Short mmCIF file of C-alpha atoms in Angstrom, two decimals:
data_model
loop_
_atom_site.label_atom_id
_atom_site.label_comp_id
_atom_site.label_asym_id
_atom_site.label_seq_id
_atom_site.Cartn_x
_atom_site.Cartn_y
_atom_site.Cartn_z
CA MET A 1 -16.93 31.92 -10.28
CA SER A 2 -14.10 32.85 -12.63
CA GLU A 3 -11.74 30.57 -10.72
CA LEU A 4 -13.83 27.60 -11.89
CA SER A 5 -14.20 28.60 -15.54
CA ASN A 6 -13.27 26.14 -18.31
CA SER A 7 -10.15 26.31 -20.46
CA ASP A 8 -9.94 26.12 -24.26
CA SER A 9 -6.97 23.72 -24.12
CA ASN A 10 -7.00 19.91 -24.13
CA PRO A 11 -6.63 18.83 -20.48
CA MET A 12 -5.81 15.45 -18.96
CA ASN A 13 -8.52 13.88 -16.82
CA GLY A 14 -9.34 10.81 -14.74
CA GLN A 15 -11.13 9.35 -11.72
CA ILE A 16 -10.20 10.14 -8.12
CA THR A 17 -10.63 6.45 -7.24
CA ALA A 18 -7.64 5.68 -9.49
CA HIS A 19 -5.64 8.85 -8.78
CA PRO A 20 -6.60 10.48 -5.45
CA PHE A 21 -6.01 14.21 -5.03
CA ALA A 22 -3.17 13.56 -2.58
CA GLU A 23 -1.24 11.57 -5.19
CA LEU A 24 -1.97 14.16 -7.90
CA LEU A 25 -0.66 16.87 -5.57
CA ARG A 26 2.46 14.79 -4.85
CA GLU A 27 3.08 14.19 -8.57
CA ILE A 28 2.60 17.83 -9.56
CA SER A 29 4.89 18.95 -6.74
CA SER A 30 7.55 16.33 -7.53
CA ALA A 31 7.56 17.20 -11.24
CA THR A 32 7.39 20.99 -10.55
CA LEU A 33 4.46 21.38 -12.95
CA SER A 34 2.48 24.57 -13.57
CA GLY A 35 -1.18 24.55 -14.51
CA THR A 36 -4.70 24.11 -13.18
CA LEU A 37 -6.27 21.08 -11.49
CA ARG A 38 -10.08 20.95 -11.36
CA VAL A 39 -11.78 18.43 -9.10
CA ASP A 40 -15.52 17.56 -9.07
CA GLN A 41 -17.49 15.42 -6.62
CA ASN A 42 -21.23 15.40 -7.29
CA GLN A 43 -22.20 19.09 -7.16
CA ALA A 44 -19.08 20.19 -5.29
CA LYS A 45 -16.31 21.68 -7.42
CA ALA A 46 -12.87 23.04 -6.71
CA VAL A 47 -9.93 24.38 -8.67
CA VAL A 48 -6.27 24.50 -7.64
CA TYR A 49 -3.62 26.58 -9.45
CA PHE A 50 0.05 25.56 -9.47
CA GLU A 51 3.31 27.31 -10.29
CA ALA A 52 6.52 25.25 -10.43
CA GLY A 53 4.85 22.49 -8.44
CA SER A 54 3.50 24.69 -5.61
CA PRO A 55 -0.21 25.35 -5.05
CA ILE A 56 -0.60 29.14 -5.26
CA PHE A 57 -4.38 29.45 -5.02
CA ALA A 58 -7.53 27.34 -4.67
CA ALA A 59 -11.26 28.03 -4.75
CA SER A 60 -14.44 26.03 -4.32
CA ASN A 61 -18.16 26.45 -4.97
CA VAL A 62 -18.91 24.94 -1.54
CA ARG A 63 -20.55 27.77 0.42
CA SER A 64 -18.61 27.10 3.62
CA LEU A 65 -15.36 27.46 1.63
CA ARG A 66 -16.09 30.89 0.08
CA LEU A 67 -14.27 34.10 0.94
CA ALA A 68 -17.45 35.90 2.02
CA LYS A 69 -18.13 33.21 4.63
CA TYR A 70 -14.61 33.50 6.04
CA LEU A 71 -14.77 37.30 6.22
CA LYS A 72 -18.15 37.26 8.01
CA GLN A 73 -17.04 34.56 10.48
CA ARG A 74 -14.10 36.74 11.48
CA GLY A 75 -16.24 39.87 11.74
CA LEU A 76 -14.21 41.67 9.08
CA VAL A 77 -17.16 42.71 6.88
CA SER A 78 -20.90 43.20 7.28
CA ASP A 79 -23.73 41.98 5.08
CA ALA A 80 -24.26 45.53 3.91
CA GLN A 81 -20.64 45.90 2.83
CA LEU A 82 -20.76 42.59 0.98
CA SER A 83 -23.98 43.58 -0.77
CA ALA A 84 -22.50 46.93 -1.75
CA VAL A 85 -19.63 45.32 -3.68
CA GLY A 86 -21.62 42.35 -5.01
CA ASN A 87 -21.62 39.25 -2.82
CA GLY A 88 -22.03 36.87 -5.78
CA ARG A 89 -18.55 37.59 -7.16
CA ALA A 90 -15.72 35.07 -7.42
CA ASP A 91 -13.40 35.10 -4.40
CA THR A 92 -10.59 36.93 -6.19
CA ALA A 93 -12.98 39.51 -7.64
CA LEU A 94 -14.64 40.02 -4.25
CA ALA A 95 -11.24 40.54 -2.64
CA ALA A 96 -10.26 43.11 -5.28
CA ALA A 97 -13.57 44.99 -4.84
CA LEU A 98 -13.28 45.11 -1.03
CA CYS A 99 -9.73 46.46 -1.28
CA LYS A 100 -10.78 49.04 -3.86
CA GLU A 101 -13.60 50.29 -1.61
CA GLY A 102 -11.22 50.49 1.34
CA VAL A 103 -13.18 47.96 3.39
CA LEU A 104 -10.08 45.76 3.81
CA ASN A 105 -6.41 46.08 2.96
CA ARG A 106 -4.45 43.62 0.82
CA ARG A 107 -2.51 42.23 3.76
CA ALA A 108 -5.68 41.24 5.62
CA ILE A 109 -7.13 39.61 2.49
CA ASP A 110 -3.93 37.66 1.85
CA GLY A 111 -3.99 36.30 5.40
CA ILE A 112 -7.59 35.12 4.95
CA PHE A 113 -6.70 33.54 1.61
CA VAL A 114 -3.97 31.42 3.26
CA SER A 115 -6.57 29.95 5.63
CA LEU A 116 -9.15 29.54 2.87
CA VAL A 117 -6.81 27.85 0.38
CA THR A 118 -5.44 25.56 3.10
CA ASP A 119 -8.97 24.46 4.04
CA VAL A 120 -9.94 23.83 0.41
CA LEU A 121 -6.90 21.60 -0.06
CA LYS A 122 -7.56 19.74 3.20
CA VAL A 123 -11.10 18.95 2.03
CA LEU A 124 -9.88 17.74 -1.37
CA LEU A 125 -7.32 15.46 0.29
CA LEU A 126 -10.20 13.51 1.86
CA TRP A 127 -12.27 13.07 -1.33
CA SER A 128 -12.32 9.37 -2.27
CA GLU A 129 -14.44 9.64 -5.42
CA GLY A 130 -15.19 12.08 -8.21
CA THR A 131 -13.29 13.26 -11.28
CA TRP A 132 -10.23 15.41 -11.91
CA GLN A 133 -8.97 17.43 -14.88
CA TYR A 134 -5.47 18.88 -15.25
CA ASP A 135 -4.65 21.61 -17.77
CA GLU A 136 -1.03 22.68 -18.12
CA HIS A 137 -2.00 25.71 -20.24
CA SER A 138 -4.56 27.21 -17.86
CA GLN A 139 -3.03 29.78 -15.50
CA LEU A 140 -4.34 32.05 -12.73
CA ALA A 141 -4.98 35.49 -14.21
CA GLU A 142 -5.19 37.33 -10.88
CA SER A 143 -2.05 38.38 -9.00
CA VAL A 144 -3.03 36.69 -5.71
CA ARG A 145 -0.54 34.08 -4.48
CA VAL A 146 -0.37 32.08 -1.24
CA ASP A 147 2.68 30.34 0.22
CA LEU A 148 1.91 26.86 1.61
CA SER A 149 3.94 23.81 2.62
CA THR A 150 2.79 21.03 0.30
CA ARG A 151 4.76 18.50 2.34
CA ASN A 152 2.97 19.39 5.57
CA LEU A 153 -0.42 19.38 3.83
CA LEU A 154 0.19 15.88 2.49
CA LEU A 155 1.33 14.60 5.88
CA GLU A 156 -1.68 16.08 7.64
CA GLY A 157 -4.02 14.78 4.94
CA ALA A 158 -2.70 11.22 5.30
CA ARG A 159 -3.29 11.37 9.07
CA ARG A 160 -7.01 12.00 8.45
CA MET A 161 -7.63 9.57 5.57
CA GLY A 162 -9.54 6.33 6.04
CA LEU A 163 -7.42 3.32 6.95
CA LYS A 164 -9.12 1.02 4.42
CA PHE A 165 -8.57 3.56 1.64
CA ILE A 166 -4.86 3.83 2.48
CA ALA A 167 -4.50 0.04 2.62
CA SER A 168 -5.93 -0.14 -0.91
CA ARG A 169 -3.07 2.07 -2.14
CA PHE A 170 -0.51 -0.64 -1.21
CA PRO A 171 -1.48 -3.70 -3.28
CA ASN A 172 2.03 -5.19 -3.26
CA PRO A 173 3.42 -6.19 0.18
CA THR A 174 6.91 -6.67 -1.30
CA GLU A 175 7.09 -3.19 -2.85
CA THR A 176 10.39 -1.48 -1.99
CA ILE A 177 10.38 1.52 0.36
CA SER A 178 13.59 3.57 0.31
CA PRO A 179 15.00 6.56 2.20
CA THR A 180 15.45 9.91 0.44
CA ALA A 181 17.88 12.76 0.96
CA LEU A 182 15.03 15.07 2.00
CA THR A 183 15.70 17.23 5.08
CA GLY A 184 13.98 20.10 6.86
CA GLU A 185 10.56 20.56 8.50
CA SER A 186 11.11 17.37 10.49
CA ASP A 187 9.63 19.11 13.54
CA PHE A 188 6.22 18.69 11.86
CA LEU A 189 6.53 14.90 12.07
CA LEU A 190 4.64 13.01 14.75
CA PRO A 191 6.78 10.78 17.00
CA LYS A 192 5.59 7.61 15.27
CA GLU A 193 6.36 9.13 11.85
CA ALA A 194 9.84 10.10 12.97
CA PHE A 195 10.36 6.59 14.38
CA VAL A 196 9.31 4.83 11.16
CA LEU A 197 11.49 7.22 9.16
CA SER A 198 14.47 6.35 11.36
CA ARG A 199 13.92 2.61 10.75
CA VAL A 200 14.20 2.89 6.96
CA ASP A 201 17.93 3.37 6.53
CA ARG A 202 18.09 1.40 3.26
CA ALA A 203 15.75 -0.02 0.61
CA LEU A 204 13.37 -2.46 2.33
CA PRO A 205 10.28 -4.40 1.24
CA LEU A 206 7.03 -2.93 2.53
CA ASP A 207 6.18 -5.93 4.72
CA GLU A 208 9.55 -5.60 6.51
CA VAL A 209 8.96 -1.89 7.14
CA LEU A 210 5.59 -2.81 8.64
CA GLN A 211 7.29 -5.22 11.04
CA LEU A 212 9.94 -2.66 12.01
CA SER A 213 7.37 0.06 12.65
CA GLY A 214 6.07 -1.43 15.90
CA LEU A 215 2.56 -0.25 14.90
CA ARG A 216 -0.65 -2.01 13.97
CA GLU A 217 -0.52 -2.80 10.25
CA LEU A 218 -3.17 -0.26 9.19
CA ASP A 219 -1.64 2.48 11.37
CA ALA A 220 1.79 1.66 9.93
CA LEU A 221 0.43 1.88 6.37
CA ARG A 222 -1.09 5.28 7.14
CA THR A 223 2.27 6.50 8.49
CA ILE A 224 4.20 5.12 5.50
CA TYR A 225 1.68 6.61 3.07
CA GLY A 226 2.10 10.07 4.59
CA LEU A 227 5.89 9.84 4.59
CA THR A 228 5.97 8.72 0.96
CA LEU A 229 3.46 11.36 -0.13
CA ALA A 230 5.64 14.01 1.50
CA ASN A 231 8.79 12.50 -0.06
CA TYR A 232 10.45 11.65 3.25
CA LEU A 233 10.42 8.08 1.91
CA GLN A 234 10.35 6.84 -1.68
CA ARG A 235 7.96 4.20 -3.02
CA GLU A 236 9.07 1.80 -5.73
CA THR A 237 5.85 2.31 -7.69
CA TRP A 238 3.61 5.39 -7.65
CA PRO A 239 0.60 5.42 -9.99
CA ASN A 240 1.53 8.06 -12.58
CA ALA A 241 -1.44 10.14 -13.77
CA LEU A 242 0.47 12.89 -15.59
CA GLY A 243 3.24 10.78 -17.12
CA ARG A 244 3.77 12.77 -20.29
CA LEU A 245 4.04 16.09 -18.46
CA SER A 246 6.21 14.66 -15.67
CA ALA A 247 8.56 13.12 -18.20
CA THR A 248 8.76 16.44 -20.07
CA LYS A 249 9.62 18.38 -16.94
CA ARG A 250 12.27 15.84 -16.01
CA ALA A 251 13.83 15.64 -19.47
CA VAL A 252 17.60 15.19 -19.52
CA PRO A 253 19.35 18.52 -20.26
CA ALA A 254 21.20 18.93 -23.51
CA ASP A 255 24.60 19.13 -21.84
CA VAL A 256 24.28 15.75 -20.13
CA PRO A 257 27.47 13.67 -20.47
CA PRO A 258 27.51 11.12 -23.31
CA PRO A 259 26.38 7.58 -22.47
CA PRO A 260 29.07 5.10 -21.41
CA PRO A 261 30.65 2.99 -24.14
CA THR A 262 28.97 -0.27 -25.12
CA PRO A 263 30.31 -3.05 -22.88
CA THR A 264 32.48 -5.69 -24.44
CA LYS A 265 30.92 -9.04 -25.37
CA LYS A 266 30.75 -11.49 -22.46
CA SER A 267 32.75 -14.66 -22.55
CA GLU A 268 31.04 -18.05 -22.86
CA ALA A 269 31.86 -18.80 -19.22
CA GLU A 270 30.20 -15.53 -18.09
CA GLU A 271 27.11 -16.19 -20.22
CA LEU A 272 26.82 -19.73 -18.84
CA ALA A 273 27.14 -18.46 -15.27
CA GLU A 274 24.29 -15.98 -15.85
CA PHE A 275 22.21 -18.71 -17.56
CA PHE A 276 22.63 -21.12 -14.63
CA GLU A 277 21.82 -18.38 -12.12
CA ARG A 278 18.60 -17.49 -13.97
CA ILE A 279 17.44 -21.11 -14.25
CA ASP A 280 18.31 -21.90 -10.62
CA SER A 281 16.44 -18.84 -9.34
CA ALA A 282 13.35 -19.30 -11.58
CA ALA A 283 10.27 -19.79 -9.42
CA ASN A 284 8.04 -21.17 -12.20
CA TYR A 285 8.04 -22.32 -15.81
CA TYR A 286 7.42 -18.81 -17.12
CA GLU A 287 10.56 -17.58 -15.41
CA VAL A 288 12.48 -20.59 -16.73
CA LEU A 289 11.62 -19.51 -20.29
CA ASN A 290 11.78 -15.78 -19.39
CA LEU A 291 8.21 -15.24 -20.64
CA SER A 292 5.12 -13.51 -19.28
CA GLN A 293 2.09 -15.57 -18.27
CA THR A 294 0.19 -14.14 -21.26
CA ALA A 295 2.73 -15.47 -23.80
CA SER A 296 1.17 -17.06 -26.88
CA PRO A 297 2.01 -20.63 -28.04
CA GLU A 298 4.09 -19.09 -30.85
CA GLU A 299 6.14 -17.12 -28.30
CA VAL A 300 6.65 -20.24 -26.16
CA LYS A 301 7.84 -22.21 -29.18
CA ARG A 302 10.12 -19.44 -30.40
CA CYS A 303 11.68 -19.04 -26.96
CA TYR A 304 12.26 -22.79 -26.59
CA TYR A 305 14.04 -23.12 -29.93
CA THR A 306 16.16 -20.06 -29.19
CA LEU A 307 17.30 -21.63 -25.91
CA ALA A 308 17.82 -25.00 -27.62
CA ARG A 309 20.17 -23.44 -30.17
CA ALA A 310 22.17 -21.73 -27.41
CA TYR A 311 22.16 -24.29 -24.60
CA HIS A 312 21.41 -27.77 -25.94
CA PRO A 313 23.66 -30.28 -24.08
CA ASP A 314 25.11 -31.57 -27.38
CA ARG A 315 26.92 -28.21 -27.76
CA PHE A 316 28.88 -28.68 -24.54
CA HIS A 317 31.42 -31.47 -24.11
CA SER A 318 33.29 -30.22 -21.05
CA GLN A 319 32.63 -32.53 -18.09
CA ALA A 320 32.76 -29.46 -15.83
CA VAL A 321 29.49 -28.04 -17.20
CA HIS A 322 27.84 -30.91 -19.09
CA GLY A 323 25.93 -32.23 -16.06
CA ARG A 324 24.59 -28.80 -15.14
CA ILE A 325 23.61 -28.08 -18.76
CA GLU A 326 21.67 -31.35 -18.97
CA ALA A 327 19.79 -30.58 -15.73
CA ALA A 328 19.02 -27.01 -16.82
CA PHE A 329 17.87 -28.06 -20.28
CA ALA A 330 15.67 -30.81 -18.81
CA ARG A 331 13.87 -28.08 -16.83
CA ILE A 332 13.54 -25.94 -19.97
CA THR A 333 12.05 -28.90 -21.87
CA GLN A 334 9.60 -29.62 -19.07
CA ALA A 335 8.52 -25.96 -19.04
CA TYR A 336 8.06 -25.99 -22.83
CA GLU A 337 6.02 -29.22 -22.88
CA THR A 338 3.73 -27.88 -20.15
CA LEU A 339 3.15 -24.42 -21.58
CA ILE A 340 2.76 -25.43 -25.23
CA ASP A 341 -0.16 -27.76 -24.38
CA SER A 342 -3.30 -25.71 -23.61
CA ALA A 343 -4.79 -28.24 -21.16
CA GLN A 344 -1.54 -28.64 -19.23
CA LYS A 345 -1.02 -24.88 -19.26
CA ASN A 346 -4.49 -24.21 -17.82
CA THR A 347 -3.89 -26.72 -15.03
CA TYR A 348 -0.47 -25.24 -14.30
CA ASP A 349 -1.83 -21.67 -14.30
CA ALA A 350 -4.56 -22.69 -11.85
CA ARG A 351 -1.92 -24.21 -9.57
CA LEU A 352 0.17 -21.04 -9.76
CA ALA A 353 -2.89 -18.92 -8.97
CA ALA A 354 -3.71 -21.10 -5.96
CA HIS A 355 -0.11 -20.85 -4.76
CA GLU A 356 -0.13 -17.07 -5.17
CA ARG A 357 -3.41 -16.79 -3.29
CA SER A 358 -1.95 -18.87 -0.45
CA ARG A 359 1.15 -16.66 -0.44
CA GLN A 360 -0.94 -13.48 -0.27
CA LEU A 361 -3.14 -14.89 2.48
CA GLY A 362 -0.02 -15.88 4.39
CA GLN A 363 1.32 -12.34 4.00
CA SER A 364 -1.98 -10.99 5.38
CA ALA A 365 -1.70 -13.13 8.53
CA PRO A 366 -1.60 -11.15 11.80
CA ARG A 367 1.92 -10.06 12.64
CA ALA A 368 3.77 -10.00 15.91
CA LYS A 369 3.43 -6.73 17.80
CA GLN A 370 7.22 -6.52 17.80
CA PRO A 371 9.98 -8.83 16.50
CA ALA A 372 10.59 -11.71 18.90
CA PRO A 373 13.94 -11.28 20.68
CA VAL A 374 16.53 -13.99 20.19
CA LYS A 375 17.15 -15.19 23.75
CA GLY A 376 19.91 -17.22 25.29
CA SER A 377 23.62 -17.63 24.90
CA GLU A 378 26.02 -15.26 23.28
CA ASP A 379 27.22 -18.19 21.21
CA GLU A 380 26.61 -17.13 17.61
CA THR A 381 25.75 -20.62 16.36
CA LYS A 382 23.13 -21.10 19.07
CA ALA A 383 21.66 -17.65 18.43
CA ASN A 384 21.40 -18.46 14.71
CA ASP A 385 19.66 -21.75 15.52
CA VAL A 386 17.12 -19.92 17.68
CA ALA A 387 16.50 -17.38 14.92
CA ALA A 388 16.02 -20.20 12.41
CA ASP A 389 13.47 -21.86 14.71
CA LEU A 390 11.54 -18.59 14.98
CA SER A 391 11.56 -18.23 11.21
CA ARG A 392 10.28 -21.79 10.69
CA ALA A 393 7.52 -21.24 13.24
CA GLU A 394 6.43 -18.04 11.46
CA THR A 395 6.44 -19.83 8.10
CA SER A 396 4.28 -22.62 9.52
CA PHE A 397 1.91 -20.02 10.97
CA LYS A 398 1.51 -18.22 7.64
CA GLU A 399 0.91 -21.51 5.82
CA GLY A 400 -1.65 -22.55 8.43
CA TYR A 401 -3.39 -19.16 8.35
CA ALA A 402 -3.64 -19.30 4.53
CA ALA A 403 -5.05 -22.85 4.67
CA LEU A 404 -7.58 -21.79 7.33
CA LYS A 405 -8.81 -18.90 5.16
CA GLN A 406 -9.22 -21.29 2.21
CA GLY A 407 -11.22 -23.83 4.22
CA GLN A 408 -8.42 -26.41 4.30
CA THR A 409 -8.98 -27.15 7.98
CA ASN A 410 -6.86 -30.30 8.33
CA VAL A 411 -3.87 -28.65 6.66
CA ALA A 412 -4.38 -25.57 8.85
CA VAL A 413 -4.45 -27.65 12.04
CA SER A 414 -1.20 -29.40 11.10
CA SER A 415 0.71 -26.22 10.24
CA LEU A 416 -0.64 -24.15 13.13
CA ALA A 417 0.11 -26.96 15.59
CA ALA A 418 3.74 -26.91 14.43
CA ALA A 419 3.92 -23.16 15.00
CA ALA A 420 2.25 -23.29 18.43
CA GLN A 421 4.45 -26.16 19.61
CA ALA A 422 7.62 -24.42 18.42
CA GLU A 423 6.73 -21.10 20.07
CA PRO A 424 4.14 -21.69 22.82
CA ASN A 425 4.45 -18.12 24.11
CA GLU A 426 3.30 -16.56 20.84
CA ALA A 427 -0.39 -15.64 21.29
CA ARG A 428 -1.13 -15.54 17.53
CA TYR A 429 -0.06 -19.14 17.05
CA ARG A 430 -2.11 -20.41 19.99
CA ALA A 431 -5.22 -18.43 19.01
CA PHE A 432 -5.43 -19.54 15.39
CA TYR A 433 -4.47 -23.11 16.28
CA GLY A 434 -7.41 -23.08 18.68
CA GLN A 435 -9.69 -21.63 16.03
CA ALA A 436 -8.63 -24.28 13.51
CA LEU A 437 -9.29 -27.05 16.07
CA ALA A 438 -12.72 -25.57 16.77
CA MET A 439 -13.53 -25.52 13.04
CA GLN A 440 -12.31 -29.10 12.65
CA GLY A 441 -14.68 -30.11 15.46
CA LYS A 442 -12.63 -33.10 16.60
CA SER A 443 -11.10 -31.68 19.79
CA THR A 444 -13.10 -28.83 21.25
CA ARG A 445 -11.43 -29.28 24.63
CA LEU A 446 -7.98 -28.71 23.14
CA ALA A 447 -9.40 -25.78 21.15
CA GLU A 448 -10.62 -24.21 24.41
CA LEU A 449 -7.22 -24.73 26.05
CA GLU A 450 -5.38 -23.09 23.13
CA LEU A 451 -7.73 -20.10 22.95
CA ASN A 452 -7.51 -19.57 26.72
CA ALA A 453 -3.72 -19.70 26.43
CA ALA A 454 -3.83 -17.02 23.71
CA VAL A 455 -6.06 -14.82 25.89
CA ARG A 456 -3.69 -15.17 28.84
CA LEU A 457 -0.73 -14.24 26.65
CA ASP A 458 -2.52 -11.25 25.10
CA PRO A 459 -5.49 -10.32 27.33
CA ALA A 460 -6.20 -7.04 25.49
CA ASN A 461 -6.71 -8.72 22.11
CA ALA A 462 -10.42 -8.55 21.31
CA SER A 463 -10.12 -10.94 18.34
CA TYR A 464 -8.81 -13.82 20.44
CA ARG A 465 -11.53 -13.32 23.03
CA LEU A 466 -14.16 -13.30 20.29
CA MET A 467 -12.83 -16.65 19.01
CA LEU A 468 -13.24 -18.05 22.53
CA ALA A 469 -16.72 -16.55 22.88
CA ASN A 470 -17.78 -18.17 19.58
CA LEU A 471 -16.42 -21.55 20.73
CA TYR A 472 -18.41 -21.31 23.96
CA PHE A 473 -21.48 -20.37 21.93
CA GLU A 474 -21.10 -23.45 19.73
CA LEU A 475 -20.64 -25.59 22.87
CA LYS A 476 -23.81 -23.97 24.33
CA PHE A 477 -21.86 -22.57 27.30
CA VAL A 478 -24.07 -19.48 27.30
CA LYS A 479 -22.78 -17.78 30.46
CA ARG A 480 -19.13 -18.23 29.46
CA SER A 481 -19.85 -17.02 25.94
CA LEU A 482 -21.70 -13.94 27.22
CA ALA A 483 -18.89 -13.12 29.67
CA GLU A 484 -16.25 -13.25 26.92
CA THR A 485 -18.48 -11.26 24.56
CA ASP A 486 -18.84 -8.52 27.17
CA ARG A 487 -15.04 -8.46 27.55
CA VAL A 488 -14.70 -8.08 23.78
CA LEU A 489 -17.12 -5.13 23.77
CA GLY A 490 -15.23 -3.63 26.70
CA LEU A 491 -12.09 -3.66 24.54
CA ASP A 492 -13.81 -2.80 21.26
CA PRO A 493 -17.31 -1.28 21.78
CA GLU A 494 -17.94 -1.03 18.01
CA ASN A 495 -17.15 -4.68 17.25
CA ALA A 496 -20.06 -5.69 15.00
CA MET A 497 -19.50 -9.44 15.31
CA ALA A 498 -19.44 -9.24 19.10
CA ARG A 499 -22.63 -7.19 19.09
CA GLU A 500 -24.37 -9.75 16.89
CA LEU A 501 -23.18 -12.61 19.09
CA LYS A 502 -24.47 -10.85 22.19
CA ARG A 503 -27.84 -10.32 20.50
CA LYS A 504 -28.03 -14.07 19.80
CA LEU A 505 -27.02 -14.94 23.36
CA GLU A 506 -29.57 -12.62 24.95
CA SER A 507 -32.33 -14.10 22.78
CA LEU A 508 -31.68 -17.62 24.09
#
């Protein structure tokens, strides 16, 4: 297959697990690159040619994706005609030979190539492993060209990708998602894609977009992934596989206006204001010293002495700032003394890691199906109070959920109880409060009441019913447990945990 031949140049390469084909296609399109992308998965190989960011041709060694197969399926050629021109040829060579012999005309071949190239790209969009190789100097020698919508291909590909794979492409729940100025082809969007797009009218953190979407989290991530691949929305951070080439294509033209003049030096009052703002907003000792967590002892010491020279309280005699300087410098000193001592630093780092894990677990807690409406009076103060109560209840829930996942049952019970008592009509709060009580083992009756309340509030939720079925199993209420398990399987026939529980129950 000439389409799959190697190039003499020095290509870029990598793993599909790190840079999936969909993201490579997005990057090449966005940077308007020209060249050849080869993709291998076990024995399957494919090659895609690009001009100015658009895929113009693709071929594969997979038999079902060869031109001869497509022509035979459509009844356009016979085995005898294929044998006469040489059936083992590359797709482009076979097309040229069939046209030369008058078996097919160029227009018919071009139409088949559109379908063939589209199918090759759709297959590649679903590959989750393998290797890729991009060569900017390798070009398609043949004159064949197809015209495809990369945007539509990426959207359609995202709709068919695995949910777990897509979730792995969003490691940061606070990543910013922004609108773009892109227009056109909006009629290709599904209703849920158009709805999510309409919700993002400004830069928003990913977890807020998920809440606004009104979809299950994994379905929302799939929708957001497709919209960002197709450049309807913009991600804050895309993994960049072809950075050097992308940067070259996006180089600033020579006639760009000169940079703005260097700003004038800030006054002492302005510098102090910025210093206080940074110290007040610092979430940990590393941010206090403006250092990374990998900073060496020498860097910690150098940073501390630099700050001491600039902001030691003895330099400031004005009563207006002296108190604030002393408080800020006390925090700097505490940060320095902790991070310069290896034992204290290790303990502090472990505490930060535990806090971050709790934060991430809290972020992964089940979300409300839709934002809770603020009920009641039109009085703005009262409405704000209600909103604040909802926010505190959600915070307590996330803290309790994180504690539950880390085995801190007593802490989980306390936090989840606060959430459930504040918002008794929120099924999530009641369900996980009941689960925590069941794990604690001190009040199984109350656990049953809470789980039943969650099921009444959200009867179609298989997870809550499974919690109740497990509680009945532990209490040896076999008939009740089996009844709830059957309800779970009625809602979710493929639920593995429910199937296993039913197997145990039927063996009793």
